JSON list of C-alpha atoms in Angstrom, two decimals:
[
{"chain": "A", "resi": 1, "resn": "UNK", "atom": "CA", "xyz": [-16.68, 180.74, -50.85]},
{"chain": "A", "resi": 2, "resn": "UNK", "atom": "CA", "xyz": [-13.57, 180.56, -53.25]},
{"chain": "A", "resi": 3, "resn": "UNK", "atom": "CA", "xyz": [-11.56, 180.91, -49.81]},
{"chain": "A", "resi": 4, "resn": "UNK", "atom": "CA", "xyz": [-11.20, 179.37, -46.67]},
{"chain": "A", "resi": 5, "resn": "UNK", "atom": "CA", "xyz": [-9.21, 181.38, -43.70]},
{"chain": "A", "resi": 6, "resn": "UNK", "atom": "CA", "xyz": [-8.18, 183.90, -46.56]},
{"chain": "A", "resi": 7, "resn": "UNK", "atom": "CA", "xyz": [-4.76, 181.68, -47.27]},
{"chain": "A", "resi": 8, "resn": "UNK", "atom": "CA", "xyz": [-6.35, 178.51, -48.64]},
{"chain": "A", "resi": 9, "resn": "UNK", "atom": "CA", "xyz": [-8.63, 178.01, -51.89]},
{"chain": "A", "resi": 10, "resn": "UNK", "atom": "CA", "xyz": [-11.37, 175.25, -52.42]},
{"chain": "A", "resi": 11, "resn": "UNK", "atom": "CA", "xyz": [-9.89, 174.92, -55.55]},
{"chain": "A", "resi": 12, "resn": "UNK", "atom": "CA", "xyz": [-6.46, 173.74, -54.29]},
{"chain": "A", "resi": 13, "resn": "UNK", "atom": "CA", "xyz": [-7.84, 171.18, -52.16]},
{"chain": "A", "resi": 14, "resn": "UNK", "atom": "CA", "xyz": [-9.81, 170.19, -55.41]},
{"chain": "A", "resi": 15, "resn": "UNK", "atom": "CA", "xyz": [-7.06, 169.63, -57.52]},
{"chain": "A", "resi": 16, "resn": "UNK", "atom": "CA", "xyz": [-4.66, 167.96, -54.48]},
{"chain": "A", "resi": 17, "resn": "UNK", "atom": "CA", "xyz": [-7.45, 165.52, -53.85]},
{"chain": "A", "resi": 18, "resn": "UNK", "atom": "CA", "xyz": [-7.41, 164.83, -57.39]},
{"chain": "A", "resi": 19, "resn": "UNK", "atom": "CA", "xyz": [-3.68, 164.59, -57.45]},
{"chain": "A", "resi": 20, "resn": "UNK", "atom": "CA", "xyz": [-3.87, 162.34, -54.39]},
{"chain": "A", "resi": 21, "resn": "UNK", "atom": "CA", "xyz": [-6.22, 160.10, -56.48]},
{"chain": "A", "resi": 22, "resn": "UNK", "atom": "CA", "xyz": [-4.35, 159.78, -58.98]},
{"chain": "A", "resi": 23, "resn": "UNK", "atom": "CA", "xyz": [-1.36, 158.88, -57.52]},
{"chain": "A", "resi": 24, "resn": "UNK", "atom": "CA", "xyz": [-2.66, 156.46, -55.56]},
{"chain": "A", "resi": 25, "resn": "UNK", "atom": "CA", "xyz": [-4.35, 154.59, -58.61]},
{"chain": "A", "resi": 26, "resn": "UNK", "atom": "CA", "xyz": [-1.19, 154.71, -60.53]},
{"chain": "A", "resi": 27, "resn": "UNK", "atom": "CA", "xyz": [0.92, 153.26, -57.65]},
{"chain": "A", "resi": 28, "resn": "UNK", "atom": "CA", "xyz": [-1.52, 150.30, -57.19]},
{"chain": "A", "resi": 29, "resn": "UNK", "atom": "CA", "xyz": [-2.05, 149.80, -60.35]},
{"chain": "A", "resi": 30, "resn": "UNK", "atom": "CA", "xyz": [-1.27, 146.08, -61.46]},
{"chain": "A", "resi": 31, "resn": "UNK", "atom": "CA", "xyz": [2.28, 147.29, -63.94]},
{"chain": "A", "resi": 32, "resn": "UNK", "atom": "CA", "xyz": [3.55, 149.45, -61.07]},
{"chain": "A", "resi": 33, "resn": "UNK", "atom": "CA", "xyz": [3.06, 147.64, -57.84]},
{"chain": "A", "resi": 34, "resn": "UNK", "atom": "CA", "xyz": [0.21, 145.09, -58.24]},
{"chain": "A", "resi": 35, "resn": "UNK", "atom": "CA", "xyz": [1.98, 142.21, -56.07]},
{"chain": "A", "resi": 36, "resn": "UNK", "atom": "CA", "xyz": [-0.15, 144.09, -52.85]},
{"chain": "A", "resi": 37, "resn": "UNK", "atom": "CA", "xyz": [-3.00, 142.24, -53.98]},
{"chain": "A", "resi": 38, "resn": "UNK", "atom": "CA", "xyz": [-0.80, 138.42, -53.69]},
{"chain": "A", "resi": 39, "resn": "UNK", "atom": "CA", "xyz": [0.78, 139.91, -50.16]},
{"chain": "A", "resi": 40, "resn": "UNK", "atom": "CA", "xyz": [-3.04, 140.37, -49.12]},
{"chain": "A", "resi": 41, "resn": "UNK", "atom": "CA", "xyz": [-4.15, 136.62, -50.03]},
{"chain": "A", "resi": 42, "resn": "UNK", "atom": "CA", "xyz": [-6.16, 138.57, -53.10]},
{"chain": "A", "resi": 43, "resn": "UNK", "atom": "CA", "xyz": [-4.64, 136.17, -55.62]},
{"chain": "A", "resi": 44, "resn": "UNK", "atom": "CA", "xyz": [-7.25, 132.99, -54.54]},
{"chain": "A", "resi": 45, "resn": "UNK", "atom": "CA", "xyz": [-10.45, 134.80, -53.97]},
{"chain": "A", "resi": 46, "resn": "UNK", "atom": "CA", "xyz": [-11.64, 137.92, -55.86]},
{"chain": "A", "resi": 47, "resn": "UNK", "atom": "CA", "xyz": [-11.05, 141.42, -54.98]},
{"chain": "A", "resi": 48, "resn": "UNK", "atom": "CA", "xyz": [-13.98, 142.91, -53.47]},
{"chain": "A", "resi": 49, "resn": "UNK", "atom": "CA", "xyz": [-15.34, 145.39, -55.59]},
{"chain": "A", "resi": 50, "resn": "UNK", "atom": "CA", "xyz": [-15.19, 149.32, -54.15]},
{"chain": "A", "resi": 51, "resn": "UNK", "atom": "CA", "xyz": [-18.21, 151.02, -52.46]},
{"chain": "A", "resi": 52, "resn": "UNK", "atom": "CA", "xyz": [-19.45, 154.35, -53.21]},
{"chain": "A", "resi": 53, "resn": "UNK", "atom": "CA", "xyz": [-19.55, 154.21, -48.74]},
{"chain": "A", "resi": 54, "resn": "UNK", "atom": "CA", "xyz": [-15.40, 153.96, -49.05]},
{"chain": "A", "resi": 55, "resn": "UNK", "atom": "CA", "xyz": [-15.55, 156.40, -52.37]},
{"chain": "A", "resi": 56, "resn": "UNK", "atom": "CA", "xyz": [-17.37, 158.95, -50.06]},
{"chain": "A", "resi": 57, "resn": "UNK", "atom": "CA", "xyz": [-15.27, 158.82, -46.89]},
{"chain": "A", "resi": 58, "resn": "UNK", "atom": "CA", "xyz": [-11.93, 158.76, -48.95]},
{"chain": "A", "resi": 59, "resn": "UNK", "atom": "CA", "xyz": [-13.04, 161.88, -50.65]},
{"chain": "A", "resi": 60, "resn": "UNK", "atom": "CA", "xyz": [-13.62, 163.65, -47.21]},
{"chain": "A", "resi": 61, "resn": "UNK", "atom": "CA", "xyz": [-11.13, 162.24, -45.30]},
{"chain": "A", "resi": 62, "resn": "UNK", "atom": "CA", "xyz": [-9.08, 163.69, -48.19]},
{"chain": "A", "resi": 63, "resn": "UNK", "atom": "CA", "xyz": [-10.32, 167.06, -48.46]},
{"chain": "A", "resi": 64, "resn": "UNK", "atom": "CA", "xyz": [-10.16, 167.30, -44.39]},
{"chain": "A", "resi": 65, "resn": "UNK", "atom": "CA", "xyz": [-6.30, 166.02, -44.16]},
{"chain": "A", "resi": 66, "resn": "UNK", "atom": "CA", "xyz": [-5.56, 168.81, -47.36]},
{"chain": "A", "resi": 67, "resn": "UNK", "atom": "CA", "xyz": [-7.01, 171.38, -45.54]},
{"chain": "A", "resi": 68, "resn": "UNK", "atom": "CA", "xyz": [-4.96, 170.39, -42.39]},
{"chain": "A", "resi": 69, "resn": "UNK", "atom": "CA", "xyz": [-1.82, 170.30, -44.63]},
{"chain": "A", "resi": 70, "resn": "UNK", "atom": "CA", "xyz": [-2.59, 173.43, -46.20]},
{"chain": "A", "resi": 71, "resn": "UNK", "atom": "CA", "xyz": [-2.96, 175.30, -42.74]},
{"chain": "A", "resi": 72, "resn": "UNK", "atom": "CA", "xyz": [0.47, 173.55, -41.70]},
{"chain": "A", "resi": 73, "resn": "UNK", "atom": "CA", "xyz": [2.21, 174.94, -45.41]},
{"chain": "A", "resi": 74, "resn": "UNK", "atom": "CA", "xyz": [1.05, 178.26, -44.21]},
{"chain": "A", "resi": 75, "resn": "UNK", "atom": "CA", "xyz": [2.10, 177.88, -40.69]},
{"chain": "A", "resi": 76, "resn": "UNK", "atom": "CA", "xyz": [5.70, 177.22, -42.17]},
{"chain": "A", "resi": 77, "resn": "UNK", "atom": "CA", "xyz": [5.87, 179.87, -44.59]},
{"chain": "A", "resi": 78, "resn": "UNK", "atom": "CA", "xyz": [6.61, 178.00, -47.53]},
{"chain": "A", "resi": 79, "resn": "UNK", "atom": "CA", "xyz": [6.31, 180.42, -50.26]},
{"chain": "A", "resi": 80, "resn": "UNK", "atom": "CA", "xyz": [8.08, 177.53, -53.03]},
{"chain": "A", "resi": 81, "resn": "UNK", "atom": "CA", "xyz": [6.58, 174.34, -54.64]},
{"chain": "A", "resi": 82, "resn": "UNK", "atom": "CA", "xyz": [10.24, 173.08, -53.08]},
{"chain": "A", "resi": 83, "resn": "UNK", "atom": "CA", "xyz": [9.16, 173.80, -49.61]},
{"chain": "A", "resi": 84, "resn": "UNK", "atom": "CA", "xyz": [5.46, 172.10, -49.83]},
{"chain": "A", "resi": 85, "resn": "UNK", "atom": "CA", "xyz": [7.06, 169.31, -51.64]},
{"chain": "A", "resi": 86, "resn": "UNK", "atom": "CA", "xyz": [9.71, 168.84, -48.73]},
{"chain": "A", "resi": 87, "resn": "UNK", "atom": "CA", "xyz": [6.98, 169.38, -45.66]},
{"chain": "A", "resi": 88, "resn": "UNK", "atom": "CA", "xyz": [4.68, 166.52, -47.69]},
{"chain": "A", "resi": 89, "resn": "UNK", "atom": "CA", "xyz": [7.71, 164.43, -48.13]},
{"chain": "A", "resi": 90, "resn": "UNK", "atom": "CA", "xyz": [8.34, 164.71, -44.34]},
{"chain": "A", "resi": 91, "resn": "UNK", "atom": "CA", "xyz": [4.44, 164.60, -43.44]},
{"chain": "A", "resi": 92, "resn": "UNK", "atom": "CA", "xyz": [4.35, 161.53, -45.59]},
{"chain": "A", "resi": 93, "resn": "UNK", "atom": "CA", "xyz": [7.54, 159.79, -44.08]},
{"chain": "A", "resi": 94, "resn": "UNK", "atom": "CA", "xyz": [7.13, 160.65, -40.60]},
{"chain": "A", "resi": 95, "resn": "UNK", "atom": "CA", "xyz": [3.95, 161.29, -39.45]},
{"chain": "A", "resi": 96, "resn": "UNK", "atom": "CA", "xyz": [2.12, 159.11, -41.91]},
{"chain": "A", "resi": 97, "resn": "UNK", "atom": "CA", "xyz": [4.43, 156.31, -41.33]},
{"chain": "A", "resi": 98, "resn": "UNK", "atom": "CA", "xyz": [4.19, 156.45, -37.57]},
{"chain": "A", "resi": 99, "resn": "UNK", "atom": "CA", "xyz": [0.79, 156.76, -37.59]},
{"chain": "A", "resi": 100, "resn": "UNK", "atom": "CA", "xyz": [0.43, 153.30, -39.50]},
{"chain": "A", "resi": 101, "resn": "UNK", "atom": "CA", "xyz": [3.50, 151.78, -38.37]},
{"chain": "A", "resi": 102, "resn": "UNK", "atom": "CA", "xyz": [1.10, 149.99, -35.20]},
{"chain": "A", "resi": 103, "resn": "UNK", "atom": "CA", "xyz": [-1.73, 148.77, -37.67]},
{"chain": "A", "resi": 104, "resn": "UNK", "atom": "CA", "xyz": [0.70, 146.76, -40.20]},
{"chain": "A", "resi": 105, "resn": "UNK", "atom": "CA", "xyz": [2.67, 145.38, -37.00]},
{"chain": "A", "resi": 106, "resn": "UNK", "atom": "CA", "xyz": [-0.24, 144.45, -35.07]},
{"chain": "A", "resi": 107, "resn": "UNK", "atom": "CA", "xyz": [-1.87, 142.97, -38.36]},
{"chain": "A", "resi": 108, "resn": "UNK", "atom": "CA", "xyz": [1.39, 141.00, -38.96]},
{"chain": "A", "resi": 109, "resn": "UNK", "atom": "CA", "xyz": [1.76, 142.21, -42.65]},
{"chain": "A", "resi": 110, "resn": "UNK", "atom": "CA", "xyz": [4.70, 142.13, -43.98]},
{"chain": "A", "resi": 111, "resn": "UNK", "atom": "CA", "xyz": [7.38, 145.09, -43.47]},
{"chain": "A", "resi": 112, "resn": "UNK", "atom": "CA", "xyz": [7.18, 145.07, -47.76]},
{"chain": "A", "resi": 113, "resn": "UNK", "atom": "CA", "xyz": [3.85, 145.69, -47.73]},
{"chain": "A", "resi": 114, "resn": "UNK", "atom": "CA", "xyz": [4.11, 148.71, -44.96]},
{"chain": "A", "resi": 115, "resn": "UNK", "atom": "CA", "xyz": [6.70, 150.15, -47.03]},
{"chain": "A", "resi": 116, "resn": "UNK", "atom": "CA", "xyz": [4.32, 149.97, -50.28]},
{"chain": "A", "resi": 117, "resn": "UNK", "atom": "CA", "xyz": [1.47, 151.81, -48.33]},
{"chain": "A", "resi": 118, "resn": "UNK", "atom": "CA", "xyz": [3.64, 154.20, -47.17]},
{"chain": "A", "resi": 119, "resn": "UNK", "atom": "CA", "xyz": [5.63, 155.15, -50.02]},
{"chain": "A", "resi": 120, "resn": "UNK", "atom": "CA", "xyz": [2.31, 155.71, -51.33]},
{"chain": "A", "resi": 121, "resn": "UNK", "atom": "CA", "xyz": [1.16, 158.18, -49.15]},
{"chain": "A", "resi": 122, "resn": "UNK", "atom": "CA", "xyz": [4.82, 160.00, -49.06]},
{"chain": "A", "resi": 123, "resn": "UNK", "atom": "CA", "xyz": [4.84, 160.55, -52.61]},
{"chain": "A", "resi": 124, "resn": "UNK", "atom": "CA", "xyz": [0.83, 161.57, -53.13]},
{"chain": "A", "resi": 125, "resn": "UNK", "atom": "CA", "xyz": [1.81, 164.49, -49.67]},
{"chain": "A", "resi": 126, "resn": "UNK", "atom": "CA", "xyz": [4.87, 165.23, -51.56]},
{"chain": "A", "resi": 127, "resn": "UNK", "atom": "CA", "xyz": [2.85, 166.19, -55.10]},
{"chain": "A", "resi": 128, "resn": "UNK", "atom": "CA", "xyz": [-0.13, 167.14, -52.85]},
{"chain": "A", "resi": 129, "resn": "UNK", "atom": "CA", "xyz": [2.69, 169.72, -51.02]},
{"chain": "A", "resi": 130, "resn": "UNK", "atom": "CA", "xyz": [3.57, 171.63, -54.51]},
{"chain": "A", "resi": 131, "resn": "UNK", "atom": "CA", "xyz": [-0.04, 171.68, -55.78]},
{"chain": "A", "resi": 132, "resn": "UNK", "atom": "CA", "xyz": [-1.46, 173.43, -52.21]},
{"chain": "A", "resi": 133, "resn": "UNK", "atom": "CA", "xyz": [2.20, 175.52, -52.69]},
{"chain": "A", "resi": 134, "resn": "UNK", "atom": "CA", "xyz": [1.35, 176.73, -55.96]},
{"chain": "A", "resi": 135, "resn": "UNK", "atom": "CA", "xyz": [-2.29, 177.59, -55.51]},
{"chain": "A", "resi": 136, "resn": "UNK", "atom": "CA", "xyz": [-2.56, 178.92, -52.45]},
{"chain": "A", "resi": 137, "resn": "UNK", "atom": "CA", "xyz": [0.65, 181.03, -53.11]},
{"chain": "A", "resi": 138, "resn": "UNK", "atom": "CA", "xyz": [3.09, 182.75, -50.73]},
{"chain": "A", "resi": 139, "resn": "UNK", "atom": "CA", "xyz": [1.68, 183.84, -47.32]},
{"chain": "A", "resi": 140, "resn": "UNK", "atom": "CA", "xyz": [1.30, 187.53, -46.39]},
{"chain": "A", "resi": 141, "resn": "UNK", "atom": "CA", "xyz": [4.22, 188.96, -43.88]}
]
């Protein structure tokens, strides 16, 4: 089972999940953008502490969205990490953001804080977008 649909490896959505993870621990980290926690009324009560429930469905809701991106790289012919880092750029700013844009409006959170989330998710779609580029490698003619 190395492959799925003979164009996209387990192992890329592996390591893009991982990527994803990454990014998005770095970007909320408290040095790089920690004020999300103040803009969420964080700062007077504690945090909650993570689940493994939310663990679990980020991980699948992950791998499922990767393999969706993956099928839409291959759709599009992009046979360079600059073409998978372009589609998750426009994935991320686009699609991502209008998808969200209703939640944070209808929440009333602050356009800042919409803006934070969704730079986050451009930027883990745009590495995601050259990691599934480089491992899955240029489609067949």
């Amino acid at each position: 089972m190395a492959s799925m649909f003979g164009y996209v490896s387990v192992p890329a959505f592996i390591v893009s999940s991982l990527v994803k993870f990454i990014v998005t621990t770095v970007w909320y980290s408290k040095p790089v953008f920690g004020t999300w926690a103040k803009r969420l009324a964080f700062g007077k009560r504690r945090r909650p502490k993570p689940s493994l429930q939310h663990l679990a469905v980020s991980v699948i809701g992950s791998i499922v969205s990767f393999s969706f991106f993956s099928t839409v790289l291959h759709v599009a012919k992009c046979q360079t990490p600059l073409d998978g880092a372009l589609w998750g750029l426009a994935l991320g700013l686009f699609f991502d953001s209008g998808m969200n844009a209703s939640h944070c409006f209808f929440e009333n959170r602050s356009f800042s804080l919409f803006l934070l989330h969704n730079g986050c998710h451009a930027v883990s779609l745009t590495t995601a977008g050259i990691v599934l580029a480089l491992l899955c490698g240029s489609p067949s003619a």
